[in-house]
Amino acid sequence: MTLTFEITQEWDGSPTGHDPIMITLSRSGNADSITMEVTAPFFNDPGNPGGEPGKPFWELWEYEVVEAFFLGENDKYLEVEFCPHGQHIVLMLNVVNGVRNTIKTKLPLEFKAKINAEDKTWQGVAEIPLEYLPPKTNRFNAYAIHGSDKKRQYEALFPAPSGEHENPDFHRLQYFKTVDYNVLLPDNYQSKLWSEVE
């Protein structure tokens, strides 16, 4: 089964002004991971972060990225970020008493990216282990960032209402929307990683 999404808006709901960013989530049979596929325009702005392709890169959000957030019960969530140059970053987070906490970072995963310079697009494929998903994952949001300085552009699958905030913040969990993960996750899904988190 497959879930498909298109990012067509900026963080505040205004149109992006470029071709949609496509995100597909799927899972084959009894696989222990979800496959996330990205097809997006390639801006090359900022340029290559310089880290090794296929490896975690801290502060990847300062570069050109596509991000996905998987939200479960008790405000526990997974953030994954992918760069057209092949780097990635994975973070486990939660919110306790209104305070956002980073629980684990730089978790390993399989990710490959390919840039099509002629079409000015890029494609990426990642295998996100089910173990990384928070308990009772049921909400989702996705984002994209590119551009430098005043041309920095923040885009969202499910944006904040226009005029509600002065600045973008991708961790506003109230704007995440319910997604039918039943087509992807096994009924008895559990995560040992998250079981250690209060």
Short mmCIF file of C-alpha atoms in Angstrom, two decimals:
data_model
loop_
_atom_site.label_atom_id
_atom_site.label_comp_id
_atom_site.label_asym_id
_atom_site.label_seq_id
_atom_site.Cartn_x
_atom_site.Cartn_y
_atom_site.Cartn_z
CA MET A 1 0.00 0.00 0.00
CA THR A 2 1.08 3.57 -0.63
CA LEU A 3 0.46 7.06 0.73
CA THR A 4 1.25 10.00 -1.56
CA PHE A 5 1.57 13.68 -0.65
CA GLU A 6 2.35 16.92 -2.51
CA ILE A 7 3.92 20.02 -0.97
CA THR A 8 2.51 23.00 -2.86
CA GLN A 9 2.37 25.71 -0.18
CA GLU A 10 4.74 27.75 1.92
CA TRP A 11 4.66 27.45 5.70
CA ASP A 12 1.89 30.10 5.94
CA GLY A 13 -0.31 28.73 3.16
CA SER A 14 0.85 30.90 0.25
CA PRO A 15 1.75 29.05 -2.99
CA THR A 16 5.37 27.98 -3.46
CA GLY A 17 5.62 29.18 -7.07
CA HIS A 18 7.35 26.02 -8.29
CA ASP A 19 6.51 22.43 -9.18
CA PRO A 20 5.16 20.31 -6.30
CA ILE A 21 7.43 18.28 -4.07
CA MET A 22 6.21 14.69 -4.12
CA ILE A 23 6.51 12.34 -1.13
CA THR A 24 5.50 8.70 -1.22
CA LEU A 25 5.36 6.32 1.75
CA SER A 26 5.06 2.60 1.16
CA ARG A 27 5.81 -0.75 2.75
CA SER A 28 6.28 -4.10 1.06
CA GLY A 29 4.86 -7.20 2.70
CA ASN A 30 6.42 -7.86 6.11
CA ALA A 31 9.29 -5.43 5.63
CA ASP A 32 10.65 -3.91 8.85
CA SER A 33 10.87 -0.43 7.32
CA ILE A 34 8.80 2.16 5.48
CA THR A 35 10.11 3.32 2.12
CA MET A 36 10.00 7.09 1.66
CA GLU A 37 10.50 8.40 -1.85
CA VAL A 38 11.05 12.08 -2.68
CA THR A 39 10.83 13.78 -6.07
CA ALA A 40 11.52 17.51 -5.94
CA PRO A 41 12.85 20.49 -7.87
CA PHE A 42 16.61 20.91 -7.43
CA PHE A 43 17.57 24.44 -6.47
CA ASN A 44 21.21 23.81 -5.43
CA ASP A 45 20.81 26.67 -2.97
CA PRO A 46 22.48 26.32 -0.56
CA GLY A 47 24.96 23.99 -2.20
CA ASN A 48 26.34 20.67 -1.02
CA PRO A 49 26.78 20.60 2.80
CA GLY A 50 29.97 18.62 2.30
CA GLY A 51 29.17 15.61 4.43
CA GLU A 52 29.52 12.05 3.22
CA PRO A 53 26.49 10.87 1.20
CA GLY A 54 24.40 8.28 3.02
CA LYS A 55 25.61 9.45 6.43
CA PRO A 56 24.01 11.66 9.11
CA PHE A 57 24.82 15.37 8.90
CA TRP A 58 24.09 17.65 11.85
CA GLU A 59 22.21 20.90 11.19
CA LEU A 60 21.17 19.65 7.76
CA TRP A 61 18.13 21.93 8.10
CA GLU A 62 20.43 24.84 7.26
CA TYR A 63 20.70 23.51 3.68
CA GLU A 64 18.31 22.32 0.95
CA VAL A 65 16.16 19.57 2.45
CA VAL A 66 12.87 17.73 2.42
CA GLU A 67 11.62 16.72 5.86
CA ALA A 68 8.96 14.35 7.19
CA PHE A 69 7.53 14.20 10.72
CA PHE A 70 5.73 11.17 12.17
CA LEU A 71 3.71 12.01 15.31
CA GLY A 72 2.43 9.46 17.82
CA GLU A 73 0.76 9.51 21.22
CA ASN A 74 1.93 11.79 24.05
CA ASP A 75 3.59 14.19 21.59
CA LYS A 76 6.35 11.75 20.71
CA TYR A 77 7.58 12.16 17.15
CA LEU A 78 10.20 11.25 14.59
CA GLU A 79 11.82 13.81 12.28
CA VAL A 80 13.71 12.73 9.17
CA GLU A 81 15.50 15.11 6.80
CA PHE A 82 16.92 14.36 3.37
CA CYS A 83 19.26 16.39 1.17
CA PRO A 84 19.59 16.10 -2.63
CA HIS A 85 23.34 15.58 -2.14
CA GLY A 86 22.75 12.37 -0.18
CA GLN A 87 23.07 13.41 3.47
CA HIS A 88 20.35 12.81 6.05
CA ILE A 89 19.54 13.40 9.71
CA VAL A 90 17.10 11.50 11.96
CA LEU A 91 15.83 12.81 15.29
CA MET A 92 13.55 11.33 17.96
CA LEU A 93 11.76 14.07 19.92
CA ASN A 94 8.98 14.61 22.43
CA VAL A 95 7.22 17.49 24.14
CA VAL A 96 6.87 17.49 27.93
CA ASN A 97 5.10 20.36 29.71
CA GLY A 98 5.36 22.46 26.58
CA VAL A 99 9.12 21.94 26.24
CA ARG A 100 10.55 20.22 23.13
CA ASN A 101 13.21 17.60 23.88
CA THR A 102 15.60 15.87 21.51
CA ILE A 103 15.90 12.26 22.65
CA LYS A 104 18.15 10.71 20.02
CA THR A 105 19.93 12.10 16.96
CA LYS A 106 21.96 10.87 13.99
CA LEU A 107 20.21 7.51 13.90
CA PRO A 108 21.43 5.43 10.95
CA LEU A 109 19.26 4.64 7.96
CA GLU A 110 19.62 3.74 4.31
CA PHE A 111 19.25 6.74 1.98
CA LYS A 112 20.28 7.36 -1.60
CA ALA A 113 19.75 10.49 -3.68
CA LYS A 114 20.24 11.30 -7.34
CA ILE A 115 20.30 14.72 -8.98
CA ASN A 116 19.12 15.24 -12.55
CA ALA A 117 21.00 18.39 -13.57
CA GLU A 118 19.29 18.58 -16.94
CA ASP A 119 15.76 18.56 -15.52
CA LYS A 120 16.81 20.42 -12.35
CA THR A 121 15.14 17.80 -10.19
CA TRP A 122 16.27 15.27 -7.61
CA GLN A 123 15.01 11.96 -6.34
CA GLY A 124 15.69 10.29 -3.02
CA VAL A 125 14.79 6.92 -1.51
CA ALA A 126 15.05 6.14 2.20
CA GLU A 127 14.26 3.09 4.29
CA ILE A 128 12.88 4.27 7.64
CA PRO A 129 12.98 1.45 10.23
CA LEU A 130 9.65 0.79 11.93
CA GLU A 131 11.63 0.79 15.17
CA TYR A 132 12.09 4.56 14.79
CA LEU A 133 8.36 5.35 14.63
CA PRO A 134 6.74 6.51 17.89
CA PRO A 135 3.97 4.48 19.56
CA LYS A 136 0.56 4.78 17.89
CA THR A 137 1.83 6.93 15.04
CA ASN A 138 -1.25 8.60 13.56
CA ARG A 139 -0.36 12.11 12.40
CA PHE A 140 2.01 13.48 9.80
CA ASN A 141 3.47 16.61 8.29
CA ALA A 142 6.18 17.25 5.73
CA TYR A 143 8.28 20.26 4.85
CA ALA A 144 10.87 21.54 2.42
CA ILE A 145 13.52 24.26 2.73
CA HIS A 146 15.73 25.88 0.12
CA GLY A 147 17.26 29.22 -0.76
CA SER A 148 19.73 31.48 1.02
CA ASP A 149 19.41 34.62 3.12
CA LYS A 150 16.33 36.65 2.16
CA LYS A 151 15.44 34.06 -0.51
CA ARG A 152 15.14 31.30 2.08
CA GLN A 153 11.85 29.50 1.49
CA TYR A 154 10.01 27.33 4.03
CA GLU A 155 7.29 25.07 2.66
CA ALA A 156 4.73 22.79 4.32
CA LEU A 157 2.38 19.99 3.41
CA PHE A 158 -0.04 21.13 6.13
CA PRO A 159 0.77 24.83 6.69
CA ALA A 160 -0.10 27.14 9.54
CA PRO A 161 -3.08 29.45 8.92
CA SER A 162 -2.13 32.68 7.16
CA GLY A 163 -1.37 35.47 9.62
CA GLU A 164 -1.30 33.17 12.64
CA HIS A 165 2.48 33.36 13.19
CA GLU A 166 5.29 35.72 12.26
CA ASN A 167 7.91 33.04 11.59
CA PRO A 168 7.97 29.40 10.48
CA ASP A 169 8.34 26.62 13.03
CA PHE A 170 8.03 23.07 11.77
CA HIS A 171 7.48 21.75 15.29
CA ARG A 172 3.99 23.22 15.72
CA LEU A 173 2.36 19.86 16.24
CA GLN A 174 -1.17 21.31 16.24
CA TYR A 175 -1.01 21.60 12.44
CA PHE A 176 -0.10 17.97 11.83
CA LYS A 177 -2.96 15.97 10.32
CA THR A 178 -4.24 12.46 10.83
CA VAL A 179 -3.03 9.94 8.26
CA ASP A 180 -4.24 6.37 7.82
CA TYR A 181 -1.05 4.54 8.72
CA ASN A 182 -3.01 1.29 8.97
CA VAL A 183 -2.12 0.64 5.35
CA LEU A 184 1.58 0.72 6.29
CA LEU A 185 2.05 -0.40 9.90
CA PRO A 186 1.43 -3.87 11.31
CA ASP A 187 -1.32 -4.15 13.94
CA ASN A 188 1.10 -5.33 16.63
CA TYR A 189 3.71 -2.67 15.92
CA GLN A 190 5.89 -1.74 18.93
CA SER A 191 9.20 0.06 19.32
CA LYS A 192 11.86 -0.86 21.88
CA LEU A 193 13.58 2.46 21.26
CA TRP A 194 10.51 4.44 22.29
CA SER A 195 9.64 2.15 25.19
CA GLU A 196 12.64 3.63 27.02
CA VAL A 197 11.22 7.17 26.74
CA GLU A 198 8.95 8.54 29.46
#
